[in-house]
XYZ file of N, CA and C in Angstrom:
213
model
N 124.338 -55.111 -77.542
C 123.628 -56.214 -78.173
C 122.268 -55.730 -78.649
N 121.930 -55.994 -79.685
C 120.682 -55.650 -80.632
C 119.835 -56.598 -80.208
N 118.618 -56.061 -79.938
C 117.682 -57.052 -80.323
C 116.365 -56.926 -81.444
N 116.651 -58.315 -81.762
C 116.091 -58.804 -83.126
C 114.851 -59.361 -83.165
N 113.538 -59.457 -83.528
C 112.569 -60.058 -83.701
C 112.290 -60.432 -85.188
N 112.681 -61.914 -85.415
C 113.201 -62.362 -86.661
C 112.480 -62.211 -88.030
N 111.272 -61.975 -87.270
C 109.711 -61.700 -88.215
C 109.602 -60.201 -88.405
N 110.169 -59.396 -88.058
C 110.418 -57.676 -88.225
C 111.853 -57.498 -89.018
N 112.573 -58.290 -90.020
C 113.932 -58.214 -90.202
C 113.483 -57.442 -91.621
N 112.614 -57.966 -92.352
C 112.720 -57.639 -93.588
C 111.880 -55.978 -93.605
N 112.506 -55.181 -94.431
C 112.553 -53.849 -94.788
C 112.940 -52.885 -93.668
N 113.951 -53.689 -92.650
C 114.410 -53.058 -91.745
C 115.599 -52.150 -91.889
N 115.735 -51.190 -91.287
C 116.979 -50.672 -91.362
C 117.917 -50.307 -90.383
N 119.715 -50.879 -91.095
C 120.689 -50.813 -90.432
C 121.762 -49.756 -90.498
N 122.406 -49.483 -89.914
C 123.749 -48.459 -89.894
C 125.336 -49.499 -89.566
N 126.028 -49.275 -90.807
C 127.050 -50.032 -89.935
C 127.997 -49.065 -89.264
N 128.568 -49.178 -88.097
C 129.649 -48.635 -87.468
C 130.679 -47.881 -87.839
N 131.419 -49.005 -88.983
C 132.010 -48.339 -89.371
C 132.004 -48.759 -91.118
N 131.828 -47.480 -91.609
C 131.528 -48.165 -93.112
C 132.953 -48.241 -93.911
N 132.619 -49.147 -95.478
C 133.437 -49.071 -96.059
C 133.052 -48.639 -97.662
N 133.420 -48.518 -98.288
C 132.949 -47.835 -99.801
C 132.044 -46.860 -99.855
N 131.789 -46.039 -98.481
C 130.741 -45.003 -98.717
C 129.207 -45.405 -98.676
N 129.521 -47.334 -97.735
C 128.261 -47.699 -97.646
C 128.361 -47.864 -96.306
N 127.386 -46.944 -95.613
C 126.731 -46.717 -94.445
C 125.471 -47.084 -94.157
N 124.648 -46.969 -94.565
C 123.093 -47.205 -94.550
C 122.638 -48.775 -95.153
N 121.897 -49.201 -94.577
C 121.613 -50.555 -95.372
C 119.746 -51.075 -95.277
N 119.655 -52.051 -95.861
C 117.977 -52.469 -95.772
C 118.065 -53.807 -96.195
N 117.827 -54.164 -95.363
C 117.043 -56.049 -95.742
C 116.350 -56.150 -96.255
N 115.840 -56.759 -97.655
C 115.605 -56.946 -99.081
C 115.296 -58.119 -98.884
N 115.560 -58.888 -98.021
C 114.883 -60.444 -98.911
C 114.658 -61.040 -97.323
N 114.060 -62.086 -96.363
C 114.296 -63.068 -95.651
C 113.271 -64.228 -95.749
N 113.876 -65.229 -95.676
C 113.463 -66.322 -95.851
C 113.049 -67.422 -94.966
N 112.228 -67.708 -94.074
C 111.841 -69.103 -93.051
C 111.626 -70.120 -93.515
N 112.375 -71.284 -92.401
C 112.179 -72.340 -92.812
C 110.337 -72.833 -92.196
N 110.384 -74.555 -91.976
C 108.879 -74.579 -91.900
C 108.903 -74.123 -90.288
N 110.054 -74.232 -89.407
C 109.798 -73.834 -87.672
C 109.719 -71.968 -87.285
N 109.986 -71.970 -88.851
C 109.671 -70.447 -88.302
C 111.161 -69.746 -88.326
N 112.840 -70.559 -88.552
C 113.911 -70.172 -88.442
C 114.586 -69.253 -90.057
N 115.224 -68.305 -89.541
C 115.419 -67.704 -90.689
C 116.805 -68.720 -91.381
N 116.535 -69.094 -92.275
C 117.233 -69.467 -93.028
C 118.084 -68.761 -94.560
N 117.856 -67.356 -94.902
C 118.262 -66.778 -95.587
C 117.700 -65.195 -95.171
N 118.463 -64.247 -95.515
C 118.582 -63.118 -95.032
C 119.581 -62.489 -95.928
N 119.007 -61.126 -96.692
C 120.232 -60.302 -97.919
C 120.084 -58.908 -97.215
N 121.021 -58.493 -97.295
C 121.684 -56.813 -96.942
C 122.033 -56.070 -98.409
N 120.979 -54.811 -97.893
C 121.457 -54.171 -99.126
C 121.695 -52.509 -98.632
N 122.961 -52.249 -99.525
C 123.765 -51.108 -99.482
C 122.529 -50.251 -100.224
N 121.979 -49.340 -99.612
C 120.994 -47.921 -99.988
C 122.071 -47.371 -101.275
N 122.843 -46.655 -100.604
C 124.011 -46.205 -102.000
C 124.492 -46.189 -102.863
N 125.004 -47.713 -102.972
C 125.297 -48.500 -103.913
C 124.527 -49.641 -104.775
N 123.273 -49.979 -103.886
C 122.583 -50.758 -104.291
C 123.409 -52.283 -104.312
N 124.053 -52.357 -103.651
C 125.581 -53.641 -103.687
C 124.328 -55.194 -102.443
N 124.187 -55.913 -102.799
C 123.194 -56.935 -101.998
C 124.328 -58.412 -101.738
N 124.247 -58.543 -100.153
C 124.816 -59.961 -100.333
C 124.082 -60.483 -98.698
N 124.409 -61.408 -98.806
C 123.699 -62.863 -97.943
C 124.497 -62.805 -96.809
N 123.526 -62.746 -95.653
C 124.590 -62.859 -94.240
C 123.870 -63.270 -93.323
N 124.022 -63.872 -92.692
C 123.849 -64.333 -91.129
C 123.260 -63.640 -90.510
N 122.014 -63.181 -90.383
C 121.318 -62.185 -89.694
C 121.404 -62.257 -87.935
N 122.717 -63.678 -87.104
C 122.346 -62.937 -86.340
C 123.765 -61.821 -86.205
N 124.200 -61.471 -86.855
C 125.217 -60.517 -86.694
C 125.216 -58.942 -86.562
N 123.930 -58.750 -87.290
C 123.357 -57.763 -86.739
C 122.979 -57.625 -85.289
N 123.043 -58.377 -84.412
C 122.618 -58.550 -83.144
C 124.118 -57.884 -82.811
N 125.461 -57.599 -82.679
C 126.262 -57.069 -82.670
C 126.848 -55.891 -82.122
N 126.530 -54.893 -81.348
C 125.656 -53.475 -81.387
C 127.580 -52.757 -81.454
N 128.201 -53.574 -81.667
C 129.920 -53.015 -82.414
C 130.312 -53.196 -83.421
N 129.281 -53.241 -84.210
C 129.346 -53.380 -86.020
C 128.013 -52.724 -86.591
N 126.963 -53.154 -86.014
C 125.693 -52.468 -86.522
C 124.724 -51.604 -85.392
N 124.153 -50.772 -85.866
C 123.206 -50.167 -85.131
C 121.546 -50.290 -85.763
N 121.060 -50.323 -85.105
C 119.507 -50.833 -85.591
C 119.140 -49.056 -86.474
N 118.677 -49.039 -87.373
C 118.226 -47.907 -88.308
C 119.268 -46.867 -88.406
N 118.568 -45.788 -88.782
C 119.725 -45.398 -89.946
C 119.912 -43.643 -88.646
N 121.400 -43.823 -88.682
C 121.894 -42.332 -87.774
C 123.046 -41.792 -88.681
């Protein structure tokens, strides 16, 4: 299990486990709070491909899909 400090997400970097298209490496590009302070939007972006989509940041919390920075 990862841990996350929701205010450190953006320009962070991830590794996924196991990749697919030759995208391994990733960086959070965008996050968004609401007014309590909750992340309400969060984008992943493929280093490689430059490929960006919208996810559930707490899934990165995961530590059998993602690893916190880049190995």
């Amino acid at each position: 299990m990862n841990k996350i400090n929701p205010k450190k997400l953006l320009n962070s970097k991830w590794t996924a486990v196991a990749p697919q298209n030759k995208e391994k490496h990733f960086l959070i590009t965008k996050v968004k709070f609401d007014e309590e302070g909750e992340v309400i939007h969060c984008e992943l972006e493929a280093v490689m491909t430059k490929r960006s989509e919208s996810i559930d940041w707490n899934i990165l919390k995961n530590s059998d899909h993602w690893l916190l920075g880049w190995t």
